[in-house]
Amino acid sequence: MTDPFTYRGGALHAEDVPVADIVAAVGTPVWIYSAGAIAGEYRTYRAALAAALPGCEIGICFAMKANASLAVLGLLGRLGAGADVVSGGELAIALAAGMPPERVVFSGVAKTAAEIDAALEAGIHQFNVESEPELEAIAARATALGRRARVALRVNPDVDAHTHAKIATGRKQDKFGIDIARAPAVWRRAVALGGVEPVGLAVHIGSMLTDVAPYRAAFVALAELVRALRAEGHSVGRLDLGGGLAIAYRGEAPPAVADYAAVVAETAGDLGCALLFEPGRRLVGNAGLLATRIVYVKDGTDGPIVIVDAGMNELLRPALYDAWHEVLPLREPAAATPRLPSDVVGPVCESADTFMRGRPLPPLAPADVIAFASAGAYGAVMSSTYNGRPLAPEVLVAGARFAVVRPRQTIEDLVARERVPDWLADAAGQETG
Ligand code: LLP
């Protein structure tokens, strides 16, 4: 589908629902996702890969770190996707959303024994092993439980993805994966160990890739490794090529999935491997927004400072990565309305709680609602309750319908989790003498 968030009669809509209706029902701040947009992105992704890789077995495991809403996962699961999980918590959430375990891959650098056990018991598709000690641990747990773990070795190909340093994962100095030069030795070790069956290789070089060249470099290296392992007599049947494809945050033109798929076909299409993909952002990023109400507007040195009721505890990306999110006022501003260089900031007591500085925006007034666009990926999942702020609700829209898929957390929810030890009075006594 094209952009799910459009103005109709001057009012911002999410598919066929006025965002103002959602805000009236649920309040602000609120995350809003479009089911149609997510389904559309998934189908585009899948169709482009299928077209470029005829005859290849293709699996798409949604990187649920981008959006872990049960409703979103349930939607993607129904469309045929699996999940890439990075913790026991994500595994449990994926299973709760109805994801079949045989469509789950387990990535992440620090799988604990308890997490490995849970994945073995669930019968997941494969573990993506990030280090030699982790391989030993998976083998030990599988042996103890009388199971065999299918493992793919996640290699670090030492490729610079040309993305923000905090989300690049494929350079030598990054903590991810097994040095590609060590991979044959680690594969031999996996063959020798009981409990694990090496089935393939995995790679993920970073997130928000705006160019397909780094993919080509990584996949060429991976294909060479497949050939080298096969020359040693090993059977390499699966490649997990990770995720990372960029979306447009401010009107950029990120690579089409077809361009990416062409690189896959060119580098790995003739290996006869089953191919797995782990897209996150691309499937959900542009399918979500965060609506927030303006609390106050004060005069800054160069223009208005617009203070909204969402903070960095909701949308962390601007504070963490200097990320850009487009602003969509709920009422469409007339083209002739003058734009003022505006700062938009949240309520949290940190200067980092600044969404943008000097952005040309139409005049905004207290009680107006604006939305931050492209907030469907790494938005709600990265929220915290910092400054005593309950987690904001999530809403899923499909056509003219919407549903609250996670209600707003309450202060009572937060306080109910707290425990005060019965010796506190004594401790206070000691403190004050
Ligand atoms: N597979 C693995 C092993 C990953 O580590 C990631 C993302 C993905 C797949 C999905 O990547 P994607 O297709 O979404 O780019 N919080 C950051 C992004 C962190 C990405 C972490 N790993 C942000 O807000 O930009």
Short mmCIF file of C-alpha atoms and ligand atoms in Angstrom, two decimals:
data_model
loop_
_atom_site.label_atom_id
_atom_site.label_comp_id
_atom_site.label_asym_id
_atom_site.label_seq_id
_atom_site.Cartn_x
_atom_site.Cartn_y
_atom_site.Cartn_z
CA MET A 1 0.00 0.00 0.00
CA THR A 2 1.09 3.56 -0.47
CA ASP A 3 1.49 5.83 2.53
CA PRO A 4 -1.17 4.83 5.08
CA PHE A 5 -1.04 8.25 6.75
CA THR A 6 -2.61 10.87 4.52
CA TYR A 7 -4.69 14.03 4.80
CA ARG A 8 -8.31 13.76 3.80
CA GLY A 9 -10.36 16.93 3.97
CA GLY A 10 -7.46 18.48 5.86
CA ALA A 11 -7.50 15.83 8.62
CA LEU A 12 -4.69 13.32 9.14
CA HIS A 13 -5.95 9.77 8.68
CA ALA A 14 -4.49 6.39 9.50
CA GLU A 15 -5.88 4.34 6.64
CA ASP A 16 -9.59 5.30 6.83
CA VAL A 17 -9.60 6.43 10.46
CA PRO A 18 -9.13 10.08 11.45
CA VAL A 19 -6.19 10.15 13.83
CA ALA A 20 -8.20 12.65 15.88
CA ASP A 21 -10.75 9.88 16.59
CA ILE A 22 -8.03 7.63 17.98
CA VAL A 23 -6.61 10.44 20.07
CA ALA A 24 -10.07 11.29 21.39
CA ALA A 25 -10.63 7.67 22.40
CA VAL A 26 -7.18 6.78 23.74
CA GLY A 27 -5.44 10.04 24.60
CA THR A 28 -1.82 11.00 23.94
CA PRO A 29 0.90 9.98 23.54
CA VAL A 30 -0.22 7.00 21.45
CA TRP A 31 1.46 4.70 18.94
CA ILE A 32 -0.61 4.00 15.82
CA TYR A 33 0.17 1.20 13.36
CA SER A 34 -1.37 0.48 9.98
CA ALA A 35 -2.09 -3.22 9.37
CA GLY A 36 -2.49 -2.55 5.66
CA ALA A 37 0.93 -0.92 5.40
CA ILE A 38 2.64 -3.74 7.30
CA ALA A 39 0.95 -6.38 5.14
CA GLY A 40 1.82 -4.41 2.02
CA GLU A 41 5.51 -4.11 2.96
CA TYR A 42 5.67 -7.79 3.83
CA ARG A 43 4.15 -8.81 0.51
CA THR A 44 6.47 -6.47 -1.40
CA TYR A 45 9.49 -7.90 0.38
CA ARG A 46 8.44 -11.48 -0.20
CA ALA A 47 7.42 -10.96 -3.85
CA ALA A 48 10.67 -9.18 -4.74
CA LEU A 49 12.74 -12.02 -3.28
CA ALA A 50 10.60 -14.69 -4.93
CA ALA A 51 10.89 -12.95 -8.31
CA ALA A 52 14.67 -12.59 -8.11
CA LEU A 53 15.27 -16.06 -6.70
CA PRO A 54 13.02 -18.46 -8.55
CA GLY A 55 13.17 -21.99 -7.22
CA CYS A 56 14.87 -20.92 -3.95
CA GLU A 57 13.36 -21.79 -0.61
CA ILE A 58 12.81 -18.41 1.08
CA GLY A 59 11.89 -17.68 4.69
CA ILE A 60 11.25 -14.26 6.18
CA CYS A 61 11.82 -14.03 9.92
CA PHE A 62 10.66 -10.62 11.10
CA ALA A 63 13.26 -9.05 13.42
CA MET A 64 10.79 -8.52 16.24
CA LYS A 65 13.14 -6.25 18.13
CA ALA A 66 11.74 -3.59 15.77
CA ASN A 67 8.16 -4.05 16.96
CA ALA A 68 7.09 -6.68 19.46
CA SER A 69 3.37 -5.97 19.56
CA LEU A 70 1.45 -9.26 19.73
CA ALA A 71 -1.01 -7.90 17.21
CA VAL A 72 1.71 -6.93 14.74
CA LEU A 73 3.43 -10.30 15.19
CA GLY A 74 0.11 -12.09 14.84
CA LEU A 75 -0.55 -10.23 11.60
CA LEU A 76 2.88 -11.05 10.17
CA GLY A 77 2.57 -14.66 11.30
CA ARG A 78 -0.72 -15.00 9.47
CA LEU A 79 0.94 -13.61 6.36
CA GLY A 80 3.52 -16.40 6.58
CA ALA A 81 6.40 -14.69 8.36
CA GLY A 82 8.46 -16.16 11.15
CA ALA A 83 10.42 -14.30 13.80
CA ASP A 84 14.05 -13.48 14.49
CA VAL A 85 14.29 -13.35 18.29
CA VAL A 86 17.18 -12.18 20.45
CA SER A 87 16.12 -13.21 23.94
CA GLY A 88 14.03 -15.71 25.85
CA GLY A 89 11.54 -12.91 26.32
CA GLU A 90 11.18 -12.33 22.60
CA LEU A 91 10.89 -16.09 22.05
CA ALA A 92 8.03 -16.27 24.55
CA ILE A 93 6.32 -13.26 22.98
CA ALA A 94 6.65 -14.72 19.47
CA LEU A 95 5.14 -18.00 20.63
CA ALA A 96 2.38 -16.14 22.48
CA ALA A 97 1.61 -14.34 19.21
CA GLY A 98 1.13 -17.72 17.55
CA MET A 99 4.38 -17.82 15.57
CA PRO A 100 5.13 -21.45 14.72
CA PRO A 101 8.42 -22.41 16.46
CA GLU A 102 9.74 -23.90 13.24
CA ARG A 103 9.74 -20.38 11.81
CA VAL A 104 11.79 -18.90 14.65
CA VAL A 105 15.52 -18.17 14.50
CA PHE A 106 17.42 -17.16 17.62
CA SER A 107 20.08 -14.45 17.17
CA GLY A 108 21.92 -12.43 19.81
CA VAL A 109 25.34 -12.49 21.45
CA ALA A 110 24.51 -13.64 24.96
CA LYS A 111 22.07 -16.54 24.93
CA THR A 112 21.93 -17.89 28.46
CA ALA A 113 21.50 -21.56 29.40
CA ALA A 114 17.87 -20.92 30.36
CA GLU A 115 17.18 -19.19 27.04
CA ILE A 116 18.88 -21.98 25.09
CA ASP A 117 16.79 -24.57 26.95
CA ALA A 118 13.56 -22.71 26.19
CA ALA A 119 14.43 -22.53 22.49
CA LEU A 120 15.40 -26.21 22.37
CA GLU A 121 12.18 -27.19 24.09
CA ALA A 122 10.15 -25.06 21.70
CA GLY A 123 11.87 -26.71 18.73
CA ILE A 124 12.97 -23.56 16.88
CA HIS A 125 14.27 -23.58 13.32
CA GLN A 126 17.86 -22.64 14.20
CA PHE A 127 20.23 -20.85 16.53
CA ASN A 128 22.46 -18.22 14.96
CA VAL A 129 25.66 -18.73 16.90
CA GLU A 130 27.68 -15.60 17.59
CA SER A 131 30.83 -17.00 19.23
CA GLU A 132 32.76 -20.14 20.02
CA PRO A 133 31.86 -20.16 23.73
CA GLU A 134 28.22 -19.86 22.75
CA LEU A 135 28.56 -22.84 20.43
CA GLU A 136 29.97 -24.88 23.32
CA ALA A 137 27.12 -23.76 25.58
CA ILE A 138 24.43 -24.69 23.05
CA ALA A 139 26.07 -28.08 22.51
CA ALA A 140 26.21 -28.69 26.28
CA ARG A 141 22.57 -27.75 26.86
CA ALA A 142 21.35 -29.78 23.86
CA THR A 143 23.31 -32.82 25.04
CA ALA A 144 21.93 -32.42 28.56
CA LEU A 145 18.38 -32.29 27.22
CA GLY A 146 18.94 -35.12 24.72
CA ARG A 147 18.31 -32.82 21.74
CA ARG A 148 20.15 -31.68 18.66
CA ALA A 149 20.36 -27.98 17.98
CA ARG A 150 20.50 -26.79 14.39
CA VAL A 151 23.02 -23.99 14.29
CA ALA A 152 24.07 -21.43 11.73
CA LEU A 153 27.37 -19.67 12.34
CA ARG A 154 26.90 -15.93 12.28
CA VAL A 155 30.06 -14.61 10.73
CA ASN A 156 31.53 -11.15 10.98
CA PRO A 157 32.72 -10.34 7.45
CA ASP A 158 34.45 -7.06 8.38
CA VAL A 159 32.26 -4.98 6.08
CA ASP A 160 31.36 -1.39 6.84
CA ALA A 161 27.65 -0.90 6.26
CA HIS A 162 28.02 2.91 6.01
CA THR A 163 25.32 3.53 8.55
CA HIS A 164 25.20 5.21 11.97
CA ALA A 165 28.10 3.86 14.06
CA LYS A 166 25.72 2.70 16.80
CA ILE A 167 23.87 0.36 14.46
CA ALA A 168 26.75 -1.02 12.37
CA THR A 169 27.37 -4.66 13.27
CA GLY A 170 29.61 -6.16 10.59
CA ARG A 171 32.96 -4.50 11.21
CA LYS A 172 35.79 -6.40 12.88
CA GLN A 173 35.59 -4.24 15.98
CA ASP A 174 31.85 -4.83 16.45
CA LYS A 175 30.80 -7.36 19.07
CA PHE A 176 28.77 -9.47 16.66
CA GLY A 177 29.53 -12.75 14.98
CA ILE A 178 32.51 -15.03 14.50
CA ASP A 179 35.50 -13.66 12.59
CA ILE A 180 34.94 -14.99 9.09
CA ALA A 181 38.53 -16.28 8.94
CA ARG A 182 37.82 -18.47 12.00
CA ALA A 183 34.56 -19.86 10.62
CA PRO A 184 35.95 -23.05 9.04
CA ALA A 185 37.64 -24.03 12.30
CA VAL A 186 34.46 -23.30 14.25
CA TRP A 187 32.43 -25.35 11.76
CA ARG A 188 34.80 -28.28 12.25
CA ARG A 189 34.41 -27.90 15.99
CA ALA A 190 30.61 -27.92 15.58
CA VAL A 191 30.80 -31.13 13.58
CA ALA A 192 32.91 -32.74 16.29
CA LEU A 193 30.66 -31.63 19.14
CA GLY A 194 27.65 -33.70 20.10
CA GLY A 195 24.34 -31.93 20.41
CA VAL A 196 24.73 -29.44 17.56
CA GLU A 197 24.28 -29.81 13.84
CA PRO A 198 25.83 -27.05 11.74
CA VAL A 199 23.32 -26.32 9.00
CA GLY A 200 24.39 -22.99 7.58
CA LEU A 201 25.80 -19.51 7.91
CA ALA A 202 24.33 -16.17 8.92
CA VAL A 203 25.33 -12.55 8.50
CA HIS A 204 23.85 -9.19 9.49
CA ILE A 205 26.06 -6.20 8.87
CA GLY A 206 23.94 -3.42 10.27
CA SER A 207 20.70 -1.52 10.17
CA MET A 208 19.42 1.37 8.06
CA LEU A 209 21.54 0.51 4.99
CA THR A 210 20.92 3.04 2.24
CA ASP A 211 23.16 1.37 -0.32
CA VAL A 212 23.30 -2.25 -1.49
CA ALA A 213 27.10 -2.27 -2.05
CA PRO A 214 27.94 -3.38 1.51
CA TYR A 215 25.45 -6.24 1.14
CA ARG A 216 27.25 -7.33 -2.03
CA ALA A 217 30.61 -7.32 -0.22
CA ALA A 218 29.23 -9.34 2.69
CA PHE A 219 27.33 -11.87 0.56
CA VAL A 220 30.32 -12.42 -1.74
CA ALA A 221 32.44 -13.23 1.30
CA LEU A 222 29.72 -15.54 2.61
CA ALA A 223 29.42 -17.35 -0.71
CA GLU A 224 33.18 -17.87 -0.79
CA LEU A 225 32.98 -19.37 2.67
CA VAL A 226 30.18 -21.71 1.57
CA ARG A 227 32.35 -22.95 -1.29
CA ALA A 228 35.36 -23.39 0.98
CA LEU A 229 33.35 -25.37 3.52
CA ARG A 230 31.85 -27.53 0.80
CA ALA A 231 35.32 -28.18 -0.60
CA GLU A 232 36.14 -29.60 2.83
CA GLY A 233 33.17 -31.91 2.48
CA HIS A 234 30.74 -30.06 4.74
CA SER A 235 27.11 -29.69 3.85
CA VAL A 236 25.97 -26.05 4.00
CA GLY A 237 22.27 -25.88 3.30
CA ARG A 238 21.08 -22.57 4.73
CA LEU A 239 22.06 -18.93 4.56
CA ASP A 240 20.52 -16.30 6.81
CA LEU A 241 21.24 -12.94 5.20
CA GLY A 242 19.91 -10.77 8.04
CA GLY A 243 18.01 -7.52 7.68
CA GLY A 244 19.01 -3.90 7.57
CA LEU A 245 17.32 -2.38 4.54
CA ALA A 246 16.65 1.33 5.11
CA ILE A 247 13.36 3.18 4.99
CA ALA A 248 12.71 6.82 4.10
CA TYR A 249 12.56 9.05 7.16
CA ARG A 250 12.76 12.37 5.33
CA GLY A 251 11.93 11.68 1.73
CA GLU A 252 15.14 9.80 0.88
CA ALA A 253 14.91 7.00 -1.70
CA PRO A 254 16.24 3.87 -0.01
CA PRO A 255 17.07 0.88 -2.22
CA ALA A 256 14.07 -0.98 -3.59
CA VAL A 257 13.70 -4.50 -2.23
CA ALA A 258 14.14 -5.63 -5.85
CA ASP A 259 17.63 -4.04 -5.94
CA TYR A 260 18.53 -5.84 -2.74
CA ALA A 261 17.06 -9.09 -4.06
CA ALA A 262 19.12 -8.72 -7.25
CA VAL A 263 22.28 -8.54 -5.14
CA VAL A 264 21.22 -11.68 -3.28
CA ALA A 265 20.56 -13.47 -6.57
CA GLU A 266 23.87 -12.36 -8.04
CA THR A 267 25.96 -13.39 -5.01
CA ALA A 268 24.13 -16.33 -3.43
CA GLY A 269 21.44 -17.35 -5.89
CA ASP A 270 23.32 -20.28 -7.35
CA LEU A 271 24.42 -21.93 -4.10
CA GLY A 272 21.32 -24.05 -3.74
CA CYS A 273 20.88 -22.90 -0.14
CA ALA A 274 17.57 -22.21 1.58
CA LEU A 275 17.61 -18.46 2.19
CA LEU A 276 16.41 -16.72 5.33
CA PHE A 277 15.94 -12.98 5.79
CA GLU A 278 15.48 -10.94 8.96
CA PRO A 279 13.95 -7.59 8.00
CA GLY A 280 12.73 -5.43 10.85
CA ARG A 281 12.54 -1.71 10.14
CA ARG A 282 11.58 -2.12 6.48
CA LEU A 283 8.38 -4.01 7.31
CA VAL A 284 7.05 -1.76 10.06
CA GLY A 285 8.98 1.52 10.21
CA ASN A 286 6.84 3.61 7.90
CA ALA A 287 3.69 1.83 9.08
CA GLY A 288 3.60 3.57 12.45
CA LEU A 289 3.43 6.98 14.02
CA LEU A 290 3.48 8.47 17.48
CA ALA A 291 0.78 11.06 18.14
CA THR A 292 1.52 13.61 20.84
CA ARG A 293 -0.22 16.69 22.21
CA ILE A 294 1.39 20.06 22.64
CA VAL A 295 1.45 21.09 26.28
CA TYR A 296 3.12 24.49 26.05
CA VAL A 297 4.83 26.66 23.50
CA LYS A 298 7.51 29.01 24.76
CA ASP A 299 9.75 31.50 23.03
CA GLY A 300 13.24 30.27 22.33
CA THR A 301 16.17 32.32 21.11
CA ASP A 302 15.62 31.50 17.44
CA GLY A 303 11.97 30.46 17.32
CA PRO A 304 9.29 28.65 19.28
CA ILE A 305 10.08 25.77 21.60
CA VAL A 306 7.19 23.37 21.24
CA ILE A 307 6.84 21.20 24.34
CA VAL A 308 4.90 17.97 23.73
CA ASP A 309 3.59 15.22 25.99
CA ALA A 310 5.79 12.49 24.44
CA GLY A 311 9.39 12.27 25.51
CA MET A 312 12.61 10.44 24.87
CA ASN A 313 11.24 7.71 27.11
CA GLU A 314 8.72 7.03 24.33
CA LEU A 315 10.67 7.76 21.13
CA LEU A 316 14.35 7.41 21.96
CA ARG A 317 15.74 7.49 18.41
CA PRO A 318 16.39 11.25 18.11
CA ALA A 319 18.25 11.29 21.44
CA LEU A 320 20.24 8.14 20.71
CA TYR A 321 20.99 8.41 17.00
CA ASP A 322 20.13 12.03 16.14
CA ALA A 323 17.33 10.47 14.10
CA TRP A 324 14.95 12.53 11.99
CA HIS A 325 11.20 11.97 12.25
CA GLU A 326 8.84 13.94 10.04
CA VAL A 327 6.15 15.99 11.81
CA LEU A 328 2.54 15.62 10.71
CA PRO A 329 0.12 18.05 12.36
CA LEU A 330 -3.34 16.51 12.76
CA ARG A 331 -4.81 19.50 10.88
CA GLU A 332 -3.10 19.91 7.55
CA PRO A 333 -1.41 23.31 7.39
CA ALA A 334 -2.19 25.39 4.32
CA ALA A 335 0.67 25.54 1.86
CA ALA A 336 0.89 29.30 2.35
CA THR A 337 1.18 29.07 6.15
CA PRO A 338 4.57 30.47 7.18
CA ARG A 339 6.99 27.98 8.68
CA LEU A 340 8.86 28.94 11.83
CA PRO A 341 12.18 27.37 12.83
CA SER A 342 10.94 25.36 15.79
CA ASP A 343 12.42 23.13 18.44
CA VAL A 344 10.20 20.23 19.49
CA VAL A 345 11.03 18.86 22.91
CA GLY A 346 9.57 16.43 25.42
CA PRO A 347 8.85 16.72 29.13
CA VAL A 348 11.77 14.63 30.37
CA CYS A 349 14.35 16.44 32.45
CA GLU A 350 17.28 16.03 30.09
CA SER A 351 18.44 18.23 27.24
CA ALA A 352 18.69 15.02 25.19
CA ASP A 353 14.87 14.95 25.26
CA THR A 354 14.83 17.05 22.10
CA PHE A 355 13.14 15.63 19.00
CA MET A 356 14.34 18.32 16.63
CA ARG A 357 15.89 21.77 16.53
CA GLY A 358 15.13 24.61 14.15
CA ARG A 359 12.73 22.53 12.05
CA PRO A 360 10.52 24.69 9.81
CA LEU A 361 7.02 24.01 11.19
CA PRO A 362 3.69 25.81 10.93
CA PRO A 363 2.71 27.75 14.06
CA LEU A 364 1.61 25.29 16.74
CA ALA A 365 -0.46 25.98 19.83
CA PRO A 366 -1.11 24.23 23.12
CA ALA A 367 -3.61 21.33 22.79
CA ASP A 368 -2.78 20.84 19.10
CA VAL A 369 -1.80 17.28 18.27
CA ILE A 370 1.09 16.40 15.98
CA ALA A 371 2.44 13.02 14.95
CA PHE A 372 6.01 11.85 14.54
CA ALA A 373 6.12 9.75 11.38
CA SER A 374 8.08 6.56 10.67
CA ALA A 375 7.82 5.48 14.29
CA GLY A 376 6.66 1.91 13.70
CA ALA A 377 10.15 0.43 14.13
CA TYR A 378 12.31 0.82 17.25
CA GLY A 379 9.67 3.07 18.76
CA ALA A 380 7.44 1.52 21.43
CA VAL A 381 9.92 -1.33 21.94
CA MET A 382 12.61 1.09 23.08
CA SER A 383 10.34 2.95 25.51
CA SER A 384 10.96 3.20 29.21
CA THR A 385 9.12 4.58 32.20
CA TYR A 386 11.83 7.14 32.95
CA ASN A 387 10.55 10.16 34.87
CA GLY A 388 7.60 8.12 36.18
CA ARG A 389 5.95 8.01 32.81
CA PRO A 390 3.75 4.96 32.13
CA LEU A 391 4.17 3.21 28.76
CA ALA A 392 1.99 4.72 26.04
CA PRO A 393 -0.75 2.64 24.42
CA GLU A 394 -0.54 1.02 20.99
CA VAL A 395 -3.35 1.04 18.44
CA LEU A 396 -3.69 -1.05 15.28
CA VAL A 397 -5.73 0.28 12.37
CA ALA A 398 -7.12 -1.76 9.49
CA GLY A 399 -9.33 0.08 7.02
CA ALA A 400 -12.01 1.90 8.98
CA ARG A 401 -11.43 -0.10 12.17
CA PHE A 402 -9.03 0.45 15.00
CA ALA A 403 -8.27 -1.41 18.19
CA VAL A 404 -6.19 -0.70 21.25
CA VAL A 405 -3.70 -3.55 21.16
CA ARG A 406 -1.89 -2.47 24.32
CA PRO A 407 -3.68 -0.19 26.75
CA ARG A 408 -1.90 2.65 28.42
CA GLN A 409 0.06 1.51 31.44
CA THR A 410 -1.13 3.14 34.65
CA ILE A 411 0.79 4.65 37.51
CA GLU A 412 -0.82 1.96 39.66
CA ASP A 413 0.77 -0.68 37.39
CA LEU A 414 4.14 0.91 38.01
CA VAL A 415 3.77 1.27 41.76
CA ALA A 416 2.30 -2.21 42.15
CA ARG A 417 5.62 -3.72 41.04
CA GLU A 418 7.53 -2.01 43.82
CA ARG A 419 8.45 -3.64 47.14
CA VAL A 420 9.47 -1.83 50.31
CA PRO A 421 11.50 -3.96 52.74
CA ASP A 422 10.14 -4.13 56.27
CA TRP A 423 13.54 -3.08 57.66
CA LEU A 424 13.43 0.26 55.88
CA ALA A 425 12.76 2.18 59.07
CA ASP A 426 15.90 0.67 60.62
CA ALA A 427 17.92 1.60 57.54
CA ALA A 428 16.66 5.14 57.72
CA GLY A 429 17.53 5.21 61.41
CA GLN A 430 21.10 4.17 60.66
CA GLU A 431 21.38 6.75 57.92
CA THR A 432 20.29 9.65 60.05
CA GLY A 433 22.03 8.36 63.17
N1 LLP B 1 18.90 -9.24 12.38
C1 LLP B 1 19.75 -8.95 13.38
C2 LLP B 1 20.66 -9.98 13.85
C3 LLP B 1 19.74 -7.66 13.94
O1 LLP B 1 20.59 -7.36 14.93
C4 LLP B 1 18.84 -6.67 13.46
C5 LLP B 1 18.80 -5.34 14.01
C6 LLP B 1 17.97 -7.05 12.42
C7 LLP B 1 18.02 -8.33 11.90
C8 LLP B 1 16.96 -6.11 11.85
O2 LLP B 1 17.53 -4.98 11.26
P1 LLP B 1 16.58 -3.96 10.48
O3 LLP B 1 16.03 -4.70 9.28
O4 LLP B 1 15.50 -3.53 11.39
O5 LLP B 1 17.48 -2.86 10.11
N2 LLP B 1 17.43 0.75 17.35
C9 LLP B 1 18.07 1.07 16.09
C10 LLP B 1 18.18 -0.14 15.20
C11 LLP B 1 18.88 -1.32 15.85
C12 LLP B 1 18.98 -2.54 14.96
C13 LLP B 1 19.48 -3.70 15.72
N3 LLP B 1 19.55 -4.93 14.99
C14 LLP B 1 17.30 2.22 15.43
O6 LLP B 1 16.32 2.69 15.99
O7 LLP B 1 17.68 2.69 14.36
#
